[in-house]
Coordinates of C-alpha atoms in Angstrom, one line a residue:
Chain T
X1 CA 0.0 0.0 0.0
X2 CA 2.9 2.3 1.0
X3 CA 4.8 1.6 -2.0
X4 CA 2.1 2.7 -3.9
X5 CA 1.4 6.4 -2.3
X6 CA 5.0 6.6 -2.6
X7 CA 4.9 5.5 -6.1
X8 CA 2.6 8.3 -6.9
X9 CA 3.3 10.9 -4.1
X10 CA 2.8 14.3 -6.0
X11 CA -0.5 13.2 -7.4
X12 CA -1.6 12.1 -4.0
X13 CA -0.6 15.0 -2.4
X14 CA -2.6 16.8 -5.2
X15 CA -5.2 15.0 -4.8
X16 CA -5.5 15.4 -1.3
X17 CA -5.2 19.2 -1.3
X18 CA -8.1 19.2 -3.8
X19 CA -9.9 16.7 -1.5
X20 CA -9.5 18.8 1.6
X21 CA -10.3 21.7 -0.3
X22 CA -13.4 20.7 -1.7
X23 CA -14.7 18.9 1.4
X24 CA -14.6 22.4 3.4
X25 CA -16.1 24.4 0.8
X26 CA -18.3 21.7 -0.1
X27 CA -19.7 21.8 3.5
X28 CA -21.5 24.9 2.9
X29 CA -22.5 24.1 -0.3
X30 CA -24.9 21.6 0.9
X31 CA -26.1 22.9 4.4
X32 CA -27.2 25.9 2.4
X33 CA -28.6 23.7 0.2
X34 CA -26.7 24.8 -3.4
X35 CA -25.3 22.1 -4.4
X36 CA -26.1 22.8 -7.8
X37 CA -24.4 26.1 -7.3
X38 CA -21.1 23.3 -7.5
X39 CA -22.3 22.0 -10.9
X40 CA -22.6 25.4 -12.1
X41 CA -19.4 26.7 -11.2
X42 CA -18.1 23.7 -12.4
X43 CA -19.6 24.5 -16.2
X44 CA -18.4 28.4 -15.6
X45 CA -14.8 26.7 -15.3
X46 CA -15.1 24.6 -18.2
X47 CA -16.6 26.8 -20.2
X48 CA -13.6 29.4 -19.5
X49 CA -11.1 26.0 -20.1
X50 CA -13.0 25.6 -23.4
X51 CA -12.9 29.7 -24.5
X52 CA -9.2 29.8 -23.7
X53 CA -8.4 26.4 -25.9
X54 CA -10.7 28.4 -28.9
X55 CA -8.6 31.8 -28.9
X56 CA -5.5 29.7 -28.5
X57 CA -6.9 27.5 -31.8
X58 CA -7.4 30.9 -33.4
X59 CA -3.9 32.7 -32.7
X60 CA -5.1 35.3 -29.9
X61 CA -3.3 35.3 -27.0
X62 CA -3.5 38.5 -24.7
X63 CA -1.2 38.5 -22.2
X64 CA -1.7 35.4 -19.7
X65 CA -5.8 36.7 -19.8
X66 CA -6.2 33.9 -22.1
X67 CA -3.8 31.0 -20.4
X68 CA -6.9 28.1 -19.2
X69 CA -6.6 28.6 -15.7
X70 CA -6.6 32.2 -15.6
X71 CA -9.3 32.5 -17.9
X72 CA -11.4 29.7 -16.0
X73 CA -10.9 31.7 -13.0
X74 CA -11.6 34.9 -13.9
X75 CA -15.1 33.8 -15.8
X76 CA -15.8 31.5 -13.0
X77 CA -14.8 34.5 -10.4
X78 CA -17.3 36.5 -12.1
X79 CA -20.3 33.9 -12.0
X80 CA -19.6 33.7 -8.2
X81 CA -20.4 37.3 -7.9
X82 CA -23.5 37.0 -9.7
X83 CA -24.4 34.5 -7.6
X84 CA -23.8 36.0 -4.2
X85 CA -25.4 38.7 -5.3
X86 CA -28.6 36.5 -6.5
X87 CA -28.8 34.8 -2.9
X88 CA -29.5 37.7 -1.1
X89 CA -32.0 39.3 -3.3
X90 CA -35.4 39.0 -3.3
X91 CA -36.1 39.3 -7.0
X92 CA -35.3 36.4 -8.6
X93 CA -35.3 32.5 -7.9
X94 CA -32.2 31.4 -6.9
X95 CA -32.1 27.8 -8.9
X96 CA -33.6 29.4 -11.5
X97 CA -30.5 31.7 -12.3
X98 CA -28.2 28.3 -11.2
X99 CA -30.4 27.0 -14.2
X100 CA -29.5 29.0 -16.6
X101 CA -26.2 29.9 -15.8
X102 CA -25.7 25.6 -15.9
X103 CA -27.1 25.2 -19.2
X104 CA -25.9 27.9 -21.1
X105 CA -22.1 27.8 -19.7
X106 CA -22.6 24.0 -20.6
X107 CA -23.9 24.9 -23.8
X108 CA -21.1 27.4 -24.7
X109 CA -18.0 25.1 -23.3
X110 CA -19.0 22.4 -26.0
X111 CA -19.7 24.8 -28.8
X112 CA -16.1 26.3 -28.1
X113 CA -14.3 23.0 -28.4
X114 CA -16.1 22.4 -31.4
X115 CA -14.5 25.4 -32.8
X116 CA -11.2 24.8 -31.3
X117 CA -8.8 22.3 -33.4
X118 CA -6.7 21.2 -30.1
X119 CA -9.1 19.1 -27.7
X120 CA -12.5 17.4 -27.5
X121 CA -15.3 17.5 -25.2
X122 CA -14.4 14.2 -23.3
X123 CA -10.8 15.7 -22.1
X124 CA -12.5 18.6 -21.0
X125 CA -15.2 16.9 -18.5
X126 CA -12.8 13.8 -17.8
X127 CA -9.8 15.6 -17.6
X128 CA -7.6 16.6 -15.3
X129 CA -5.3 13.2 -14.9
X130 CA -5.8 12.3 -11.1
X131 CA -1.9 10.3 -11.9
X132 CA -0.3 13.3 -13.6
X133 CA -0.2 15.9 -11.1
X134 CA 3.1 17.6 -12.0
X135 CA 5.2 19.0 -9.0
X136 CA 4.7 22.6 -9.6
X137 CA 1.3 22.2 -9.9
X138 CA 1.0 20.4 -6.4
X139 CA 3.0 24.3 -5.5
X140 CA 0.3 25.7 -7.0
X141 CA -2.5 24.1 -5.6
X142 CA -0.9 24.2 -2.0
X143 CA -0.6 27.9 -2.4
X144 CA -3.5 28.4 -3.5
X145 CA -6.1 25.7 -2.1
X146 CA -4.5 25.7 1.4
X147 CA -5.4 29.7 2.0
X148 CA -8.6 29.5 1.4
X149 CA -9.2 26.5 3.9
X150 CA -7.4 29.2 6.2
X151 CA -10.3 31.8 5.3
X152 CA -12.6 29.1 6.3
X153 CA -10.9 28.7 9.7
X154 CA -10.8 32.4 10.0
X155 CA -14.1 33.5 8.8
X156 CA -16.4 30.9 10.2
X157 CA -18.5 33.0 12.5
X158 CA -19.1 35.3 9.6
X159 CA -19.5 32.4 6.7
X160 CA -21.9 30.8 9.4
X161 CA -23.8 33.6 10.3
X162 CA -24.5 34.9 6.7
X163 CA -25.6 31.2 5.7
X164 CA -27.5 30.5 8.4
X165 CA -30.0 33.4 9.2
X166 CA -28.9 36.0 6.5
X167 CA -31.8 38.3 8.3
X168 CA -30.5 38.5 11.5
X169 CA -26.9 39.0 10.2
X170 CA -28.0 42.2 8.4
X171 CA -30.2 43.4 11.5
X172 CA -26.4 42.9 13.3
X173 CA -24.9 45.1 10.7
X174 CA -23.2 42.5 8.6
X175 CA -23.1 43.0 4.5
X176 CA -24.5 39.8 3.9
X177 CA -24.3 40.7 0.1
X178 CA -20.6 40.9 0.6
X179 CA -19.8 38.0 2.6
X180 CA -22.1 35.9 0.4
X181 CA -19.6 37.3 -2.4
X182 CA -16.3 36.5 -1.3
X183 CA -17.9 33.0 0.6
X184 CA -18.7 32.3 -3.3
X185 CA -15.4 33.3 -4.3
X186 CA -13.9 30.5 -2.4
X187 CA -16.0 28.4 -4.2
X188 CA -14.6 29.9 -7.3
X189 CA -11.1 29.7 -6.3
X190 CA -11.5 26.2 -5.4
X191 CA -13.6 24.3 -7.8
X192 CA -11.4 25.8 -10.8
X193 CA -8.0 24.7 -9.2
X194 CA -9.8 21.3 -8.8
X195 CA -11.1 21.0 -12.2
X196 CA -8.3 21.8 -13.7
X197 CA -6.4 19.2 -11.6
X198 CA -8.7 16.0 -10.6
X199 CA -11.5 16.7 -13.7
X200 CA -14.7 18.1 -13.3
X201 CA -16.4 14.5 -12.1
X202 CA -14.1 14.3 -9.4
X203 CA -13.9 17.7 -8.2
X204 CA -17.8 17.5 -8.3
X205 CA -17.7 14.5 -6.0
X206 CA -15.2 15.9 -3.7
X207 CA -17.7 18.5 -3.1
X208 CA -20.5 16.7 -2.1
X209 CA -19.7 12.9 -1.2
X210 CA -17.4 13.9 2.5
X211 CA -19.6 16.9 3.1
X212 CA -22.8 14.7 3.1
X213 CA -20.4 11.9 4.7
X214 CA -19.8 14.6 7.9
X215 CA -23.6 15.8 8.1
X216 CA -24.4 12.1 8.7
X217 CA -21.4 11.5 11.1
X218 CA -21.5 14.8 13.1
X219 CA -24.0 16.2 15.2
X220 CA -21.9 19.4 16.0
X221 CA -20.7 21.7 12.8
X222 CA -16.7 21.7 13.7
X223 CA -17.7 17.7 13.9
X224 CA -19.0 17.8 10.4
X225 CA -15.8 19.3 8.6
X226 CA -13.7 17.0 10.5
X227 CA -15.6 14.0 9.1
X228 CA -15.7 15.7 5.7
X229 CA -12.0 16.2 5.4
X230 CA -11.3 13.2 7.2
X231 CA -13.6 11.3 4.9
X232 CA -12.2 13.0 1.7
X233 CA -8.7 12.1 2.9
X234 CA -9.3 8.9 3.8
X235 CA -11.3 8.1 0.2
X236 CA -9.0 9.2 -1.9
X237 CA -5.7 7.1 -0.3
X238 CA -7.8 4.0 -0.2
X239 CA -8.9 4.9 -3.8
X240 CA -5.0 5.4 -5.1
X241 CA -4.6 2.0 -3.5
X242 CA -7.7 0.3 -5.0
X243 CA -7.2 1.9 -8.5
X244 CA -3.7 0.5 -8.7
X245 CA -4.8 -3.0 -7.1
X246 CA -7.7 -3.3 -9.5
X247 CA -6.0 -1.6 -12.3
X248 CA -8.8 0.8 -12.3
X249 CA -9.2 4.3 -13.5
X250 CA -8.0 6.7 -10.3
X251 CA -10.7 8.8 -10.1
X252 CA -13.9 7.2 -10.4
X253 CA -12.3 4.5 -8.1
X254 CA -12.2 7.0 -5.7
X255 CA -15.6 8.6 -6.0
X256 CA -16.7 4.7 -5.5
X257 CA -14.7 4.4 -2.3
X258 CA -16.4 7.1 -1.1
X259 CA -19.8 6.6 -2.3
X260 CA -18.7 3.1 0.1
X261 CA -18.0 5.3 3.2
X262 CA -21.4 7.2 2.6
X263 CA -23.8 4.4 2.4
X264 CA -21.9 2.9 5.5
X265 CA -21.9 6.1 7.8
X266 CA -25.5 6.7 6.2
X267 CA -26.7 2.8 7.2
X268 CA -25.0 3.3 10.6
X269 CA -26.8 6.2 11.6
X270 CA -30.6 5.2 10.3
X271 CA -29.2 2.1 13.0
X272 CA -28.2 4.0 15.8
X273 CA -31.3 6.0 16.0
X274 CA -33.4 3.1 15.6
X275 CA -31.8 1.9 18.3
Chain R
X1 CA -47.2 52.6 18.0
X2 CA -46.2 52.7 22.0
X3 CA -48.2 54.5 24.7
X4 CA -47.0 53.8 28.2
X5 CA -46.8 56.2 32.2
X6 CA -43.4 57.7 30.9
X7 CA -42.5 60.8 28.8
X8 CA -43.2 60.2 25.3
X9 CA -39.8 59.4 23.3
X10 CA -40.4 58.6 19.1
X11 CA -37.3 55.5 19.3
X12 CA -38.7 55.0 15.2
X13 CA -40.3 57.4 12.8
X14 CA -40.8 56.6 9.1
X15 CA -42.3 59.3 6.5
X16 CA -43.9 58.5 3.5
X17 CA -42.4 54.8 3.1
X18 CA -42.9 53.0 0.1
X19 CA -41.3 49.2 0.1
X20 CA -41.2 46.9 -2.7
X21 CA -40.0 44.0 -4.1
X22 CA -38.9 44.7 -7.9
X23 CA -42.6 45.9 -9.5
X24 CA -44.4 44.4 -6.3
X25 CA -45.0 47.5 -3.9
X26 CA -46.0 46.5 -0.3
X27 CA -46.6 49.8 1.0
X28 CA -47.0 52.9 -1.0
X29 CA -46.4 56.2 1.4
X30 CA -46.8 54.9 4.9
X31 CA -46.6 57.0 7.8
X32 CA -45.6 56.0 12.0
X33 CA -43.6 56.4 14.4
X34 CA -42.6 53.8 17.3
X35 CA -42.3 55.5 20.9
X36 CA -39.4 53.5 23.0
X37 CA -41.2 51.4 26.1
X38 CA -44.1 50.4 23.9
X39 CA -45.4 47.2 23.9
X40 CA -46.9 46.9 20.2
X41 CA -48.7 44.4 18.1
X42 CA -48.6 44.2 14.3
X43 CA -51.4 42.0 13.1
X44 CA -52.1 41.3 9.9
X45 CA -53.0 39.0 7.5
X46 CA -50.4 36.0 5.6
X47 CA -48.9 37.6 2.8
X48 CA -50.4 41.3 4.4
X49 CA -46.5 42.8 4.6
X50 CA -45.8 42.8 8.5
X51 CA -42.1 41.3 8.4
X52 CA -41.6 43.8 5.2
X53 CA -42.2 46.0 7.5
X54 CA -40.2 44.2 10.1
X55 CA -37.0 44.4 7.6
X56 CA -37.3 48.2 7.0
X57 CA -37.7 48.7 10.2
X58 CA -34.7 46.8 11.3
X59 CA -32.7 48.0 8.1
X60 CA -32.3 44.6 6.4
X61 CA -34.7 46.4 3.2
X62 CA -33.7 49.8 2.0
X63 CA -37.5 51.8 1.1
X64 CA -38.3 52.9 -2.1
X65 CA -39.1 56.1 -1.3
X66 CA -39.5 58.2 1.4
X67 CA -37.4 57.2 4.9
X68 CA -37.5 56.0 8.2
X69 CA -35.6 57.1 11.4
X70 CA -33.8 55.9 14.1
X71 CA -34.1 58.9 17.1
X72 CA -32.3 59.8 20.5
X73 CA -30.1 57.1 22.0
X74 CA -28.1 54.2 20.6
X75 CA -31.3 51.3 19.8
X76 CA -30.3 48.3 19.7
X77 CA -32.5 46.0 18.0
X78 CA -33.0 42.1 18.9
X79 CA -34.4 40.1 16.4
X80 CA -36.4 37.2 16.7
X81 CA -37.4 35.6 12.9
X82 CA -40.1 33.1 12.1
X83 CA -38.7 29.5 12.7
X84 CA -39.5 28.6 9.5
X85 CA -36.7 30.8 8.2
X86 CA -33.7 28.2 10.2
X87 CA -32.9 25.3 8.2
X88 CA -33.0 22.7 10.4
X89 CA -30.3 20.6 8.2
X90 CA -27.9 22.7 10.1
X91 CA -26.0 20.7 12.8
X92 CA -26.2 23.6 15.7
X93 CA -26.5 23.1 19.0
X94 CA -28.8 25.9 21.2
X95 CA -25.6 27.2 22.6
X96 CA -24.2 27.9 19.0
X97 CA -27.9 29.9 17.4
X98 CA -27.6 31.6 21.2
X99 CA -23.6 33.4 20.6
X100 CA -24.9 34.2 17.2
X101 CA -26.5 37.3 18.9
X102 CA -23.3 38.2 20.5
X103 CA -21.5 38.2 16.9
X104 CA -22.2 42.1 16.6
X105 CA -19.6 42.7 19.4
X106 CA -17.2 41.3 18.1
X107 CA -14.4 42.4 15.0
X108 CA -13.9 40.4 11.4
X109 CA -12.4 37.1 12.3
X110 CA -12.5 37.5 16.0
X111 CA -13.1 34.3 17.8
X112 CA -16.2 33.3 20.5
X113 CA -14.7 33.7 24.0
X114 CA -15.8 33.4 27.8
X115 CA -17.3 36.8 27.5
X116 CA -19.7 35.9 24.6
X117 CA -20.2 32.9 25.8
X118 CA -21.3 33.8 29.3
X119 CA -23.6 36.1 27.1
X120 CA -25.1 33.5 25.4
X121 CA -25.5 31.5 28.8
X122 CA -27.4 34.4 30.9
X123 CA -29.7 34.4 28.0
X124 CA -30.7 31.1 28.3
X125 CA -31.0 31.7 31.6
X126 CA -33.4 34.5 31.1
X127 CA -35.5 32.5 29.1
X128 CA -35.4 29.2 31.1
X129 CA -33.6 26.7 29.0
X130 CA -30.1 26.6 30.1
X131 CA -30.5 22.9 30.7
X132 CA -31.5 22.8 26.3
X133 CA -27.8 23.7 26.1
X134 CA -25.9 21.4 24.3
X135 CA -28.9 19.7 22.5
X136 CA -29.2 19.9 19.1
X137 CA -31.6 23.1 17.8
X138 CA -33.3 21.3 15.3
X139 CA -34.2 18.3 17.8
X140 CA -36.0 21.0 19.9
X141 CA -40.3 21.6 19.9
X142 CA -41.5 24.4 18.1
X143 CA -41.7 26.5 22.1
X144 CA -38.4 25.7 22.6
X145 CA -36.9 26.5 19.7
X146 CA -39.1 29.7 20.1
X147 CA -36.9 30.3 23.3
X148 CA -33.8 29.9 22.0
X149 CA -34.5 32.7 19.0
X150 CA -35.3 34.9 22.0
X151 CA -32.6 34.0 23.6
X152 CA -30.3 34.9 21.0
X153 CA -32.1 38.5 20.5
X154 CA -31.4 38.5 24.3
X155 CA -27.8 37.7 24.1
X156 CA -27.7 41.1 21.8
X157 CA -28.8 43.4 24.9
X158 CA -31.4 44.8 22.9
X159 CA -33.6 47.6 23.7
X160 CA -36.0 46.9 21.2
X161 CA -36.9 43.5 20.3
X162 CA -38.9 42.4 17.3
X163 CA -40.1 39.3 16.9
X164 CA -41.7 37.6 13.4
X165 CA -44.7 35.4 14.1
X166 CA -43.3 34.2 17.4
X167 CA -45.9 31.8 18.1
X168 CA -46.4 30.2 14.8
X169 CA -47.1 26.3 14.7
X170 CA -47.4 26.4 18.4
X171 CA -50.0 24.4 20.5
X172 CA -51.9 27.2 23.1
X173 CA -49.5 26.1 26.5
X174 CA -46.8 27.0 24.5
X175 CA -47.9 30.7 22.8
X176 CA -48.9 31.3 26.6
X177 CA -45.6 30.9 27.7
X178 CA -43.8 32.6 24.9
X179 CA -46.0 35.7 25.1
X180 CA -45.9 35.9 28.8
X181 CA -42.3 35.5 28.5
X182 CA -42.1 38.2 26.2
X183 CA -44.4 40.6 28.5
X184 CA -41.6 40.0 31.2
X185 CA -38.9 41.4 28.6
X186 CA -41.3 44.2 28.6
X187 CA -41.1 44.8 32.2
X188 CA -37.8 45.1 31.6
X189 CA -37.7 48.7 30.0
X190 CA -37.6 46.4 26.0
X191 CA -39.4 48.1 23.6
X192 CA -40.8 45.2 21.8
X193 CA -42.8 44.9 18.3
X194 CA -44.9 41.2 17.6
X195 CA -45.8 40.6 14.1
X196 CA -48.6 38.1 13.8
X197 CA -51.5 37.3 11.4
X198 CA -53.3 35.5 14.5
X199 CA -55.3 39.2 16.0
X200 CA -56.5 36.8 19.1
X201 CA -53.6 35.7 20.0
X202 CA -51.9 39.2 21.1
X203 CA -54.8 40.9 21.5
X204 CA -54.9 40.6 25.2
X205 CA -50.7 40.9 25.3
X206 CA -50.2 44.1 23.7
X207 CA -50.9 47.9 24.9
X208 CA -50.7 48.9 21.0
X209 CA -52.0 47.6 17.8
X210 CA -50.9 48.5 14.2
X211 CA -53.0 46.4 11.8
X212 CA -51.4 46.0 8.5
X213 CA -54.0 45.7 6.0
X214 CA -54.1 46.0 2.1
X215 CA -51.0 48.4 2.2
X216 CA -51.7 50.7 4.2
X217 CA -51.5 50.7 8.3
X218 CA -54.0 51.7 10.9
X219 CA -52.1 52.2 14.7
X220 CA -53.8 53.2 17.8
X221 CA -54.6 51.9 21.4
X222 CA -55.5 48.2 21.8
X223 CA -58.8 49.4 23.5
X224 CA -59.3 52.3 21.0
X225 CA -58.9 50.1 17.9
X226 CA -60.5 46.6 18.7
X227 CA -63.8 47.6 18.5
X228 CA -66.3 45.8 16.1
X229 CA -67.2 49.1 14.1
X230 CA -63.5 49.7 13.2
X231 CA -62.5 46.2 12.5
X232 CA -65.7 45.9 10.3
X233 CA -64.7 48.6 8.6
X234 CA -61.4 47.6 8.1
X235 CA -61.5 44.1 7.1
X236 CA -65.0 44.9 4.7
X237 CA -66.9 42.1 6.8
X238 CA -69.2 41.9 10.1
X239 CA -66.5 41.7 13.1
X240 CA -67.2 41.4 16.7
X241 CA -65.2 41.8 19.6
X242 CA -66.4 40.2 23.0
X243 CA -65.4 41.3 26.3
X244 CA -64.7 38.7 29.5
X245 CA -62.8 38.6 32.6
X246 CA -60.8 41.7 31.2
X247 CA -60.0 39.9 27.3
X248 CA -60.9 40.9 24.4
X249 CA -62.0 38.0 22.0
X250 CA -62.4 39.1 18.3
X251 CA -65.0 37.2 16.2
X252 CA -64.9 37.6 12.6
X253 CA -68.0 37.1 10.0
X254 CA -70.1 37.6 13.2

């Protein structure tokens, strides 16, 4: 088991800094009940992934504006602010504008590549090799990934609040508009990196498997992000392991070991209250 | 709204408010003021625009058009939201809703410490559920969890409370106690402001009504308002309001 880890350290490590990323900023994703907000994100990125391909195809490059990740970011970054701003407002429904921000960014990331002469659709929604995490990417994702789980740490009382009762934070005084924004920029920062490391089906299930797996586990909320991240952690070494034992794909072993872990700490649960 | 012994004090004014919701306007040039000590009732029917009227006066909904004041000393306002409004998928104990109300005093990123906490404790205390403490808010009954909103408007130190339908869902023991509770706060020198769509319940609670009504907003004297003619008149249908043992029972299509 060790020899494989070691075998494949950067990509674990990788891995696992996606993992513990997602898992924390998945948390609030589905206690405030936006999952889909994820998914949508996760088009946003790949739509900005398939843009950036398209002007590269075509010759026009300006500046690193049009490098994938940067460009991801930035359009993903913007869909964030739209919807921070949408979940404090009164005027339109919230899913609705996941909606269509889901099927059009969707919509626009395939009709991109099928412009673009350098990739096709499957490497953009599969990609991301799970076993081909170069070094300086693992940098990269450390520096980047790793902060944000600090914001969490850091911000929690506000994060909380805003999510929670968003009424009685503003009676308080808090911008609840502008926390929802930069709590949706984390989401941003975050699901981009991830994509662009792990694919978007694995980032997708890093976001919602170990959260889910900690809501069942924990009856307290620091409770619940240590069973997410442990969860996360725990299902992606044992999915490295599996993969290579099997010779199975990485990444989909991985969402499997999971999906393992949540039926188990789901069936345990439904038993102990019985009981 | 607000008539009590002491010198009269306007804590709220508003002038010629006008709320909305994109094209929906609630209220279109509304005129009150809130006098600090009052003990006030805002009945209404579902849908009628009592907590938009809650939000602008707590400044969680800018108006339209027109403004509304805060006057004299600091207010401090404790907010108590309908239950409804909590997700109960959030794993939270009482203690943890409770501190929430302590939040305000503290700075970006600072952390809870004994002094919010102790906070958070005397206001459980205050409302008799200290014991609820570490059980989890969404395992609690609907007067419970009642309790523990007030106790967190509490942990605030609030001299105006306003509390959003507080006795909503709730079986009569239990809108006893949280109304009796709240007449206590009262007691305590809390201006406090009860939204409700449910006239009977607070009639008999409340020195003050403002009924909300069709978008616009009638306020005067509990006893000077609840009569049959006025409510009849209000509500376009025969209403009558029996006295007994000092209540008031309101009786509509009578």
């Amino acid at each position: 088991m060790l020899d494989t880890l070691t075998l494949f350290a950067g990509s674990v490590g990788g891995s696992l800094i996606v993992a513990v990323g997602c898992a924390v900023v998945g948390v609030f994703l589905v206690l405030r009940r936006i999952v889909f907000v994820g998914a949508a994100l996760a088009q946003l990125s790949s739509a900005g992934i398939a843009l950036a391909i398209l002007l590269q195809s075509y010759g026009l490059s300006v500046m690193f504006f049009t490098d994938p990740l940067i460009l991801s970011f930035l359009i993903t970054l913007a869909g964030t602010s739209y919807f921070g701003v949408l979940a404090a407002s009164d005027e339109l429904p919230p899913d609705a504008g996941l909606g269509v921000v889901f099927v059009v960014a969707g919509a626009l990331a395939v009709l991109f590549l099928a412009r673009s002469a350098q990739a096709d659709i499957y490497d953009l929604f599969f990609g991301g090799d799970v076993l081909l995490i170069p070094d300086e990417q693992l940098l990269i994702l450390a520096a980047v990934i790793l902060p944000v789980v600090l914001l969490y740490y850091l911000f929690s009382k506000e994060f909380l609040f805003i999510s929670y009762d968003d009424q009685m934070a503003a009676t308080l005084g808090y911008s609840v508009k502008g926390w929802n924004v930069a709590l949706f920029a984390t989401f941003a920062i975050v699901i981009t990196f991830s994509i662009r490391t792990v694919g978007v089906l694995l980032a997708f299930a890093y976001l919602v498997l170990p959260p889910l797996i900690g809501i069942f586990a924990g009856s307290r909320l620091d409770r619940v992000f240590i069973g997410a991240i442990t969860s996360a952690v725990v299902g992606t070494l044992a999915g490295f392991v599996l993969s290579v034992y099997w010779d199975l794909p990485t990444g989909p072993v991985v969402i499997a070991t999971m999906g393992a872990i949540l039926a188990i700490v789901w069936g345990s649960t439904r038993l102990t209250r019985r009981s | 709204m607000g008539y009590s012994n002491l010198p009269r004090e306007v804590l709220i004014s508003a002038q010629n408010l006008t709320l909305a919701y994109g094209s929906n306007v609630v209220f279109d040039g509304i005129s009150f003021e809130i006098e600090r000590g009052g003990l006030i009732g805002l009945v209404g029917p579902n849908g009628g625009g009592k907590t938009t009227l809650l939000r602008a006066i707590l400044g969680a909904l800018k108006p339209r058009g027109g403004r509304i004041a805060r006057h004299g000393a600091e207010v401090r306002f404790g907010y108590v939201p309908q239950r409804r409004h909590l997700d109960p998928i959030w794993p939270l104990r009482v203690i943890d809703v409770v501190v929430m109300g302590t939040y305000a005093s503290l700075p970006v990123g600072g952390r809870i410490g004994s002094t919010q906490m102790a906070s958070a404790n005397d206001a459980l205390d205050a409302v008799g559920i200290e014991h609820l403490a570490e059980k989890r808010y969404a395992d609690l009954s609907g007067g419970q969890q009642q309790r523990t909103l007030v106790a967190r408007a509490l942990a605030a130190r609030p001299n105006f409370l306003v509390l959003d339908e507080p006795t909503q869902g709730m079986d009569l023991t239990s809108s006893t106690g949280i109304l009796e509770l709240i007449s206590r706060l009262h007691e305590q020198n809390i201006t406090i402001l009860i939204a409700s769509h449910r006239l009977n319940t607070i009639a008999n609670y409340v020195e003050t009504i403002a009924l909300v009504y069709d978008g616009s907003i009638h306020i005067g004297p509990r006893d000077d308002l609840l009569t049959g003619e006025n409510l009849s008149s209000l509500y376009g249908i025969p209403v009558e309001v029996i006295h007994g043992d000092g209540d008031r029972i309101v009786v509509f299509g009578g």
